Amino acid sequence: MAVRRKIDDYTLCLSCGRSECTERRFHPIMEKSKERSLKMKKLTIDDVARKAGVSKSTVSQYLNQRYQYMSEATRQRIAQVIEELEYRPNGLARSLKQNRTYLVGVIVANIDYNLSIRCVKAIESELQSRGIQTLICNADEDPDKERSHIETLLARQVDGLIVFPTAHQAAIYEKLNEQHTPYVFIDRLVEGVRTQSLLLDNEAAVKMGVSELIASGHSRIGIMTLPLGVQPITPRKERLAGFRKVMEEAGLPLCEDYVCSAAAADLADELAKLMALPEPPTAIIAANDIVLAELLKASNRQGIQIPQQLSVIGIDDAEFAQIYNPAVTTLSQPAREMGTQAAKIIMAGIEDKEKPVPITYRFAPSLQVGASVKDLRRGE
Amino acid sequence: MAVRRKIDDYTLCLSCGRSECTERRFHPIMEKSKERSLKMKKLTIDDVARKAGVSKSTVSQYLNQRYQYMSEATRQRIAQVIEELEYRPNGLARSLKQNRTYLVGVIVANIDYNLSIRCVKAIESELQSRGIQTLICNADEDPDKERSHIETLLARQVDGLIVFPTAHQAAIYEKLNEQHTPYVFIDRLVEGVRTQSLLLDNEAAVKMGVSELIASGHSRIGIMTLPLGVQPITPRKERLAGFRKVMEEAGLPLCEDYVCSAAAADLADELAKLMALPEPPTAIIAANDIVLAELLKASNRQGIQIPQQLSVIGIDDAEFAQIYNPAVTTLSQPAREMGTQAAKIIMAGIEDKEKPVPITYRFAPSLQVGASVKDLRRGE
DNA sequence: TGGAAAATAGAAATCGTTTTAAAAGAAGGG
DNA sequence: CCCTTCTTTTAAAACGATTTCTATTTTCCA
């Protein structure tokens, strides 16, 4: 044990419970540093200029790769000095003067959705390839946090914003329009705001799900979503509305008991109620990741066999859908593509300085066939 | 359908496949904006000063809440003008002058681990409560990306860095020490670098796992990890080494066939090989999220019954462990606490300007009992 | 060799703040 | 009524770059 506890000068083992550790657990011991006090002088462009024997304007030209303004010799000298000194220009000063930060802010409504993370990864990778850094903020479904993040990001002069909005705060976004800050919405819309948006074709997703169920002989189909609330979040609203419409189009009876919107914590109860009906549904569409998770957990606990007793189709990109036994059939979103496109659009907005026509891009879901749908026709 | 396609001026349905959409799918139509060209003049502190009839120094004092330098009347006047104009100070200029950005960079080795996200959420929330913004970067297990992220973040003058390192690039971090930029490691260590680090007590985790299995009568216990590689990543290395040690301490025979490190894609094969042994293990410890995911998927496909045929214990915080049927017993990390502490430590480094003594904090894992371990004693 | 054009270097203004030191005004005491 | 002593207010110098415009040097050609 001794070895493990000495990886560094001190290694306090929080699991050992020894009394000697307790006191200092979370109180890092500091020691005054002499060097720190005598203010570290930072390297500036002047230092480089002096050492290279040129003016700082020349160095600046070099930094911005305008080599036509200097002789080959100067160029090399500057390069060498920068190398030696390990000089790195101060991004703040640069951005201040250039009025460009090469920063794009991403505000995620809820980072717990797998979709968010997948989109963000795509956004980051696309932007990075263009030399832009991404500042990710999580609003945690709180409109106030969303607003405050926008304020902070603007104060930092970000070049653009990609937003998974939490609510319908049109006023904020109107202001962004006024000051010509490019922004796009992704996954969800904000009512009354004219800008570019990228979303799943939610109705198509529901339709594909229902079709799949019908093809397997189901007709008693239900849907579970999170609560709609006063300002319904786009995907929930569209998926629910889509469900009603699609069922009607398919000529299937829509039983209101089969349509349920409830908070995550209440979904288990709702499921129990559904299954206790004289005529329970034979299949349920889980309108998103979170609903699917609750649904699976609840059916484990309640001993509901999937798909023998209940067929399930999920919408979204939950990782666990593929891992669950049986694998859950889902309608997944082209998250990578959506993120990449969002990034491209925002870059167009930043670089072209032209006002884009508001467009809502709709992305097609794709069916990931699992084994969570029972084929009623063959009585499997 | 018509309604849905007109949420905004244009709504192109990417799922409908109509030929008319195809062309413009990803080519946002731009229109020249007249206003954009006549350069938006940004509101500055001068505008406020002029309108309030005071000097800009006074306004600046106001902005920094040093009200003792002005009369109550001026104070109110400035407040009002700022309100009217909706003036927001330029963060770049501020940071440049103050030599403080109120930005902390977080570099995540791999954002696909649930642990990463949970830590990041905790970090973000702790920092935000102190008025600090978090800039999250994903290194994607690529040391070059890690390095480049550090460079960019430093160029932006972040106040501190929280790093889930990808490899053992000591040199970079030495430089951080030299220039007195506070940073901490989390989840993994970098060999040869003296700083504060926060990690799971990996050995304790393995020990708890093995104990749990022994308590249920298992003795043929295996472990699966991702590849160790040339520069072994801390948790893998420690968990594997810990396993060997703990088995020995427990007086159990350690069969080398039961110890396997392989890439995610090869784990299914490895599992098949293990189960095909004349004496297959009765239990396996999955050393992290990814291994557990592959293990579960593979056993689904290979028809291996958990826990009847094989007991499983996972280390880490995979969401799907609780959702899987049966729920998987895991050793989970106190991610929230780790993140919060990392944030606190980095803030201490930033504010106290004192050099911390290098400490490696070890966090205790906790056992989440599921139903993935068969009790061999009762022949369950 | 003179002079114009091209190449190179440098001075100074600027970006939008903060901060310091000093000026101006008000109040109080003798 | 002048001199202190506070209280308010302001001017000016940073912060670390970029950029424009001018000055200097080279080069080249007649």
mmCIF file with all atom_site columns, C-alpha atoms in Angstrom, chain B residues 145-284:
data_model
loop_
_atom_site.group_PDB
_atom_site.id
_atom_site.type_symbol
_atom_site.label_atom_id
_atom_site.label_alt_id
_atom_site.label_comp_id
_atom_site.label_asym_id
_atom_site.label_entity_id
_atom_site.label_seq_id
_atom_site.pdbx_PDB_ins_code
_atom_site.Cartn_x
_atom_site.Cartn_y
_atom_site.Cartn_z
_atom_site.occupancy
_atom_site.B_iso_or_equiv
_atom_site.pdbx_formal_charge
_atom_site.auth_seq_id
_atom_site.auth_comp_id
_atom_site.auth_asym_id
_atom_site.auth_atom_id
_atom_site.pdbx_PDB_model_num
ATOM 1   C CA . LYS B 1 145 ? -4.698  17.923  -29.929 1.00 0.00 ? 145 LYS B CA 1
ATOM 2   C CA . GLU B 1 146 ? -4.100  18.195  -26.241 1.00 0.00 ? 146 GLU B CA 1
ATOM 3   C CA . ARG B 1 147 ? -0.970  20.203  -26.832 1.00 0.00 ? 147 ARG B CA 1
ATOM 4   C CA . SER B 1 148 ? -2.573  22.433  -29.374 1.00 0.00 ? 148 SER B CA 1
ATOM 5   C CA . HIS B 1 149 ? -5.498  23.096  -27.093 1.00 0.00 ? 149 HIS B CA 1
ATOM 6   C CA . ILE B 1 150 ? -3.164  24.101  -24.334 1.00 0.00 ? 150 ILE B CA 1
ATOM 7   C CA . GLU B 1 151 ? -1.399  26.501  -26.665 1.00 0.00 ? 151 GLU B CA 1
ATOM 8   C CA . THR B 1 152 ? -4.610  28.127  -27.782 1.00 0.00 ? 152 THR B CA 1
ATOM 9   C CA . LEU B 1 153 ? -5.954  28.410  -24.298 1.00 0.00 ? 153 LEU B CA 1
ATOM 10  C CA . LEU B 1 154 ? -2.764  30.008  -23.085 1.00 0.00 ? 154 LEU B CA 1
ATOM 11  C CA . ALA B 1 155 ? -2.836  32.410  -25.999 1.00 0.00 ? 155 ALA B CA 1
ATOM 12  C CA . ARG B 1 156 ? -6.285  33.400  -24.834 1.00 0.00 ? 156 ARG B CA 1
ATOM 13  C CA . GLN B 1 157 ? -4.779  34.007  -21.429 1.00 0.00 ? 157 GLN B CA 1
ATOM 14  C CA . VAL B 1 158 ? -7.000  31.641  -19.487 1.00 0.00 ? 158 VAL B CA 1
ATOM 15  C CA . ASP B 1 159 ? -6.592  31.973  -15.757 1.00 0.00 ? 159 ASP B CA 1
ATOM 16  C CA . GLY B 1 160 ? -6.134  28.251  -15.202 1.00 0.00 ? 160 GLY B CA 1
ATOM 17  C CA . LEU B 1 161 ? -6.388  24.799  -16.684 1.00 0.00 ? 161 LEU B CA 1
ATOM 18  C CA . ILE B 1 162 ? -8.060  21.572  -15.645 1.00 0.00 ? 162 ILE B CA 1
ATOM 19  C CA . VAL B 1 163 ? -6.760  18.665  -17.653 1.00 0.00 ? 163 VAL B CA 1
ATOM 20  C CA . PHE B 1 164 ? -7.746  15.080  -18.248 1.00 0.00 ? 164 PHE B CA 1
ATOM 21  C CA . PRO B 1 165 ? -4.419  14.284  -19.884 1.00 0.00 ? 165 PRO B CA 1
ATOM 22  C CA . THR B 1 166 ? -4.115  11.918  -22.836 1.00 0.00 ? 166 THR B CA 1
ATOM 23  C CA . ALA B 1 167 ? -0.463  10.980  -22.448 1.00 0.00 ? 167 ALA B CA 1
ATOM 24  C CA . HIS B 1 168 ? 2.659   11.735  -20.511 1.00 0.00 ? 168 HIS B CA 1
ATOM 25  C CA . GLN B 1 169 ? 3.808   14.953  -22.101 1.00 0.00 ? 169 GLN B CA 1
ATOM 26  C CA . ALA B 1 170 ? 5.683   16.244  -19.114 1.00 0.00 ? 170 ALA B CA 1
ATOM 27  C CA . ALA B 1 171 ? 7.491   19.008  -20.990 1.00 0.00 ? 171 ALA B CA 1
ATOM 28  C CA . ILE B 1 172 ? 4.387   21.060  -21.680 1.00 0.00 ? 172 ILE B CA 1
ATOM 29  C CA . TYR B 1 173 ? 3.384   21.020  -18.083 1.00 0.00 ? 173 TYR B CA 1
ATOM 30  C CA . GLU B 1 174 ? 6.824   21.928  -16.883 1.00 0.00 ? 174 GLU B CA 1
ATOM 31  C CA . LYS B 1 175 ? 6.466   25.058  -18.919 1.00 0.00 ? 175 LYS B CA 1
ATOM 32  C CA . LEU B 1 176 ? 3.171   25.810  -17.250 1.00 0.00 ? 176 LEU B CA 1
ATOM 33  C CA . ASN B 1 177 ? 4.948   25.561  -13.947 1.00 0.00 ? 177 ASN B CA 1
ATOM 34  C CA . GLU B 1 178 ? 7.569   28.018  -15.103 1.00 0.00 ? 178 GLU B CA 1
ATOM 35  C CA . GLN B 1 179 ? 5.084   30.629  -16.135 1.00 0.00 ? 179 GLN B CA 1
ATOM 36  C CA . HIS B 1 180 ? 3.020   30.053  -13.023 1.00 0.00 ? 180 HIS B CA 1
ATOM 37  C CA . THR B 1 181 ? -0.194  29.097  -14.725 1.00 0.00 ? 181 THR B CA 1
ATOM 38  C CA . PRO B 1 182 ? -2.287  27.091  -12.275 1.00 0.00 ? 182 PRO B CA 1
ATOM 39  C CA . TYR B 1 183 ? -3.416  23.697  -13.494 1.00 0.00 ? 183 TYR B CA 1
ATOM 40  C CA . VAL B 1 184 ? -4.636  20.404  -12.082 1.00 0.00 ? 184 VAL B CA 1
ATOM 41  C CA . PHE B 1 185 ? -4.953  16.902  -13.451 1.00 0.00 ? 185 PHE B CA 1
ATOM 42  C CA . ILE B 1 186 ? -8.070  14.896  -13.067 1.00 0.00 ? 186 ILE B CA 1
ATOM 43  C CA . ASP B 1 187 ? -8.777  11.213  -13.683 1.00 0.00 ? 187 ASP B CA 1
ATOM 44  C CA . ARG B 1 188 ? -5.277  10.588  -14.988 1.00 0.00 ? 188 ARG B CA 1
ATOM 45  C CA . LEU B 1 189 ? -1.746  11.558  -14.017 1.00 0.00 ? 189 LEU B CA 1
ATOM 46  C CA . VAL B 1 190 ? 1.191   12.718  -16.072 1.00 0.00 ? 190 VAL B CA 1
ATOM 47  C CA . GLU B 1 191 ? 4.345   11.028  -14.965 1.00 0.00 ? 191 GLU B CA 1
ATOM 48  C CA . GLY B 1 192 ? 7.103   13.293  -13.837 1.00 0.00 ? 192 GLY B CA 1
ATOM 49  C CA . VAL B 1 193 ? 4.927   16.353  -13.374 1.00 0.00 ? 193 VAL B CA 1
ATOM 50  C CA . ARG B 1 194 ? 4.553   17.863  -9.964  1.00 0.00 ? 194 ARG B CA 1
ATOM 51  C CA . THR B 1 195 ? 1.124   19.356  -9.532  1.00 0.00 ? 195 THR B CA 1
ATOM 52  C CA . GLN B 1 196 ? -2.151  18.625  -7.876  1.00 0.00 ? 196 GLN B CA 1
ATOM 53  C CA . SER B 1 197 ? -4.116  15.679  -9.211  1.00 0.00 ? 197 SER B CA 1
ATOM 54  C CA . LEU B 1 198 ? -7.482  14.155  -8.487  1.00 0.00 ? 198 LEU B CA 1
ATOM 55  C CA . LEU B 1 199 ? -8.105  10.511  -9.210  1.00 0.00 ? 199 LEU B CA 1
ATOM 56  C CA . LEU B 1 200 ? -10.157 7.553   -8.256  1.00 0.00 ? 200 LEU B CA 1
ATOM 57  C CA . ASP B 1 201 ? -8.465  5.193   -5.849  1.00 0.00 ? 201 ASP B CA 1
ATOM 58  C CA . ASN B 1 202 ? -8.252  2.628   -8.594  1.00 0.00 ? 202 ASN B CA 1
ATOM 59  C CA . GLU B 1 203 ? -6.741  -0.060  -6.499  1.00 0.00 ? 203 GLU B CA 1
ATOM 60  C CA . ALA B 1 204 ? -9.500  0.275   -3.946  1.00 0.00 ? 204 ALA B CA 1
ATOM 61  C CA . ALA B 1 205 ? -12.048 0.013   -6.743  1.00 0.00 ? 205 ALA B CA 1
ATOM 62  C CA . VAL B 1 206 ? -10.609 -3.225  -8.010  1.00 0.00 ? 206 VAL B CA 1
ATOM 63  C CA . LYS B 1 207 ? -10.363 -4.508  -4.504  1.00 0.00 ? 207 LYS B CA 1
ATOM 64  C CA . MET B 1 208 ? -14.001 -3.768  -3.799  1.00 0.00 ? 208 MET B CA 1
ATOM 65  C CA . GLY B 1 209 ? -14.968 -5.478  -6.997  1.00 0.00 ? 209 GLY B CA 1
ATOM 66  C CA . VAL B 1 210 ? -12.954 -8.574  -6.301  1.00 0.00 ? 210 VAL B CA 1
ATOM 67  C CA . SER B 1 211 ? -14.209 -8.710  -2.704  1.00 0.00 ? 211 SER B CA 1
ATOM 68  C CA . GLU B 1 212 ? -17.757 -8.531  -3.901  1.00 0.00 ? 212 GLU B CA 1
ATOM 69  C CA . LEU B 1 213 ? -17.139 -11.422 -6.247  1.00 0.00 ? 213 LEU B CA 1
ATOM 70  C CA . ILE B 1 214 ? -15.357 -13.480 -3.631  1.00 0.00 ? 214 ILE B CA 1
ATOM 71  C CA . ALA B 1 215 ? -18.196 -12.858 -1.232  1.00 0.00 ? 215 ALA B CA 1
ATOM 72  C CA . SER B 1 216 ? -20.475 -14.451 -3.784  1.00 0.00 ? 216 SER B CA 1
ATOM 73  C CA . GLY B 1 217 ? -18.239 -17.460 -4.025  1.00 0.00 ? 217 GLY B CA 1
ATOM 74  C CA . HIS B 1 218 ? -16.313 -16.628 -7.192  1.00 0.00 ? 218 HIS B CA 1
ATOM 75  C CA . SER B 1 219 ? -12.690 -17.546 -7.593  1.00 0.00 ? 219 SER B CA 1
ATOM 76  C CA . ARG B 1 220 ? -12.170 -17.770 -11.341 1.00 0.00 ? 220 ARG B CA 1
ATOM 77  C CA . ILE B 1 221 ? -12.129 -14.034 -11.877 1.00 0.00 ? 221 ILE B CA 1
ATOM 78  C CA . GLY B 1 222 ? -10.956 -12.233 -15.002 1.00 0.00 ? 222 GLY B CA 1
ATOM 79  C CA . ILE B 1 223 ? -10.444 -8.622  -16.009 1.00 0.00 ? 223 ILE B CA 1
ATOM 80  C CA . MET B 1 224 ? -10.764 -6.842  -19.336 1.00 0.00 ? 224 MET B CA 1
ATOM 81  C CA . THR B 1 225 ? -9.212  -3.477  -20.107 1.00 0.00 ? 225 THR B CA 1
ATOM 82  C CA . LEU B 1 226 ? -8.433  -1.387  -23.125 1.00 0.00 ? 226 LEU B CA 1
ATOM 83  C CA . PRO B 1 227 ? -4.864  -1.646  -24.420 1.00 0.00 ? 227 PRO B CA 1
ATOM 84  C CA . LEU B 1 228 ? -2.159  -0.327  -22.151 1.00 0.00 ? 228 LEU B CA 1
ATOM 85  C CA . GLY B 1 229 ? 0.129   0.872   -24.904 1.00 0.00 ? 229 GLY B CA 1
ATOM 86  C CA . VAL B 1 230 ? 3.570   2.347   -24.454 1.00 0.00 ? 230 VAL B CA 1
ATOM 87  C CA . GLN B 1 231 ? 2.501   5.124   -22.130 1.00 0.00 ? 231 GLN B CA 1
ATOM 88  C CA . PRO B 1 232 ? -0.139  3.438   -20.080 1.00 0.00 ? 232 PRO B CA 1
ATOM 89  C CA . ILE B 1 233 ? -3.032  5.637   -19.074 1.00 0.00 ? 233 ILE B CA 1
ATOM 90  C CA . THR B 1 234 ? -3.250  5.861   -15.316 1.00 0.00 ? 234 THR B CA 1
ATOM 91  C CA . PRO B 1 235 ? -6.609  4.244   -14.574 1.00 0.00 ? 235 PRO B CA 1
ATOM 92  C CA . ARG B 1 236 ? -6.003  1.285   -16.843 1.00 0.00 ? 236 ARG B CA 1
ATOM 93  C CA . LYS B 1 237 ? -2.564  0.716   -15.491 1.00 0.00 ? 237 LYS B CA 1
ATOM 94  C CA . GLU B 1 238 ? -3.591  1.046   -11.881 1.00 0.00 ? 238 GLU B CA 1
ATOM 95  C CA . ARG B 1 239 ? -6.683  -1.057  -12.263 1.00 0.00 ? 239 ARG B CA 1
ATOM 96  C CA . LEU B 1 240 ? -4.776  -3.832  -13.923 1.00 0.00 ? 240 LEU B CA 1
ATOM 97  C CA . ALA B 1 241 ? -1.884  -3.723  -11.486 1.00 0.00 ? 241 ALA B CA 1
ATOM 98  C CA . GLY B 1 242 ? -4.345  -3.454  -8.642  1.00 0.00 ? 242 GLY B CA 1
ATOM 99  C CA . PHE B 1 243 ? -6.145  -6.510  -9.891  1.00 0.00 ? 243 PHE B CA 1
ATOM 100 C CA . ARG B 1 244 ? -3.020  -8.627  -9.842  1.00 0.00 ? 244 ARG B CA 1
ATOM 101 C CA . LYS B 1 245 ? -2.126  -7.442  -6.412  1.00 0.00 ? 245 LYS B CA 1
ATOM 102 C CA . VAL B 1 246 ? -5.554  -7.860  -4.938  1.00 0.00 ? 246 VAL B CA 1
ATOM 103 C CA . MET B 1 247 ? -5.947  -11.357 -6.311  1.00 0.00 ? 247 MET B CA 1
ATOM 104 C CA . GLU B 1 248 ? -2.683  -12.300 -4.781  1.00 0.00 ? 248 GLU B CA 1
ATOM 105 C CA . GLU B 1 249 ? -3.584  -10.775 -1.457  1.00 0.00 ? 249 GLU B CA 1
ATOM 106 C CA . ALA B 1 250 ? -6.811  -12.694 -1.525  1.00 0.00 ? 250 ALA B CA 1
ATOM 107 C CA . GLY B 1 251 ? -4.874  -15.863 -2.146  1.00 0.00 ? 251 GLY B CA 1
ATOM 108 C CA . LEU B 1 252 ? -6.674  -16.554 -5.395  1.00 0.00 ? 252 LEU B CA 1
ATOM 109 C CA . PRO B 1 253 ? -4.983  -18.152 -8.362  1.00 0.00 ? 253 PRO B CA 1
ATOM 110 C CA . LEU B 1 254 ? -4.328  -15.603 -11.060 1.00 0.00 ? 254 LEU B CA 1
ATOM 111 C CA . CYS B 1 255 ? -4.800  -17.176 -14.429 1.00 0.00 ? 255 CYS B CA 1
ATOM 112 C CA . GLU B 1 256 ? -3.052  -15.099 -17.088 1.00 0.00 ? 256 GLU B CA 1
ATOM 113 C CA . ASP B 1 257 ? -5.617  -16.195 -19.623 1.00 0.00 ? 257 ASP B CA 1
ATOM 114 C CA . TYR B 1 258 ? -8.183  -14.315 -17.605 1.00 0.00 ? 258 TYR B CA 1
ATOM 115 C CA . VAL B 1 259 ? -6.337  -11.042 -17.899 1.00 0.00 ? 259 VAL B CA 1
ATOM 116 C CA . CYS B 1 260 ? -6.985  -9.386  -21.184 1.00 0.00 ? 260 CYS B CA 1
ATOM 117 C CA . SER B 1 261 ? -6.230  -5.969  -22.647 1.00 0.00 ? 261 SER B CA 1
ATOM 118 C CA . ALA B 1 262 ? -7.533  -5.308  -26.116 1.00 0.00 ? 262 ALA B CA 1
ATOM 119 C CA . ALA B 1 263 ? -8.936  -2.604  -28.337 1.00 0.00 ? 263 ALA B CA 1
ATOM 120 C CA . ALA B 1 264 ? -12.684 -2.040  -28.095 1.00 0.00 ? 264 ALA B CA 1
ATOM 121 C CA . ALA B 1 265 ? -13.277 -3.651  -31.452 1.00 0.00 ? 265 ALA B CA 1
ATOM 122 C CA . ASP B 1 266 ? -11.505 -6.827  -30.404 1.00 0.00 ? 266 ASP B CA 1
ATOM 123 C CA . LEU B 1 267 ? -13.146 -7.296  -27.044 1.00 0.00 ? 267 LEU B CA 1
ATOM 124 C CA . ALA B 1 268 ? -15.963 -9.410  -28.435 1.00 0.00 ? 268 ALA B CA 1
ATOM 125 C CA . ASP B 1 269 ? -13.465 -11.904 -29.809 1.00 0.00 ? 269 ASP B CA 1
ATOM 126 C CA . GLU B 1 270 ? -11.566 -11.894 -26.574 1.00 0.00 ? 270 GLU B CA 1
ATOM 127 C CA . LEU B 1 271 ? -14.730 -12.652 -24.682 1.00 0.00 ? 271 LEU B CA 1
ATOM 128 C CA . ALA B 1 272 ? -15.510 -15.532 -26.986 1.00 0.00 ? 272 ALA B CA 1
ATOM 129 C CA . LYS B 1 273 ? -12.028 -16.904 -26.427 1.00 0.00 ? 273 LYS B CA 1
ATOM 130 C CA . LEU B 1 274 ? -12.366 -16.594 -22.668 1.00 0.00 ? 274 LEU B CA 1
ATOM 131 C CA . MET B 1 275 ? -15.659 -18.427 -22.647 1.00 0.00 ? 275 MET B CA 1
ATOM 132 C CA . ALA B 1 276 ? -14.266 -21.141 -24.849 1.00 0.00 ? 276 ALA B CA 1
ATOM 133 C CA . LEU B 1 277 ? -11.527 -21.986 -22.366 1.00 0.00 ? 277 LEU B CA 1
ATOM 134 C CA . PRO B 1 278 ? -11.811 -25.419 -20.758 1.00 0.00 ? 278 PRO B CA 1
ATOM 135 C CA . GLU B 1 279 ? -12.266 -23.612 -17.482 1.00 0.00 ? 279 GLU B CA 1
ATOM 136 C CA . PRO B 1 280 ? -13.780 -20.235 -18.308 1.00 0.00 ? 280 PRO B CA 1
ATOM 137 C CA . PRO B 1 281 ? -13.887 -17.484 -15.698 1.00 0.00 ? 281 PRO B CA 1
ATOM 138 C CA . THR B 1 282 ? -17.106 -17.230 -13.742 1.00 0.00 ? 282 THR B CA 1
ATOM 139 C CA . ALA B 1 283 ? -16.790 -13.485 -13.363 1.00 0.00 ? 283 ALA B CA 1
ATOM 140 C CA . ILE B 1 284 ? -15.229 -10.589 -15.168 1.00 0.00 ? 284 ILE B CA 1
#
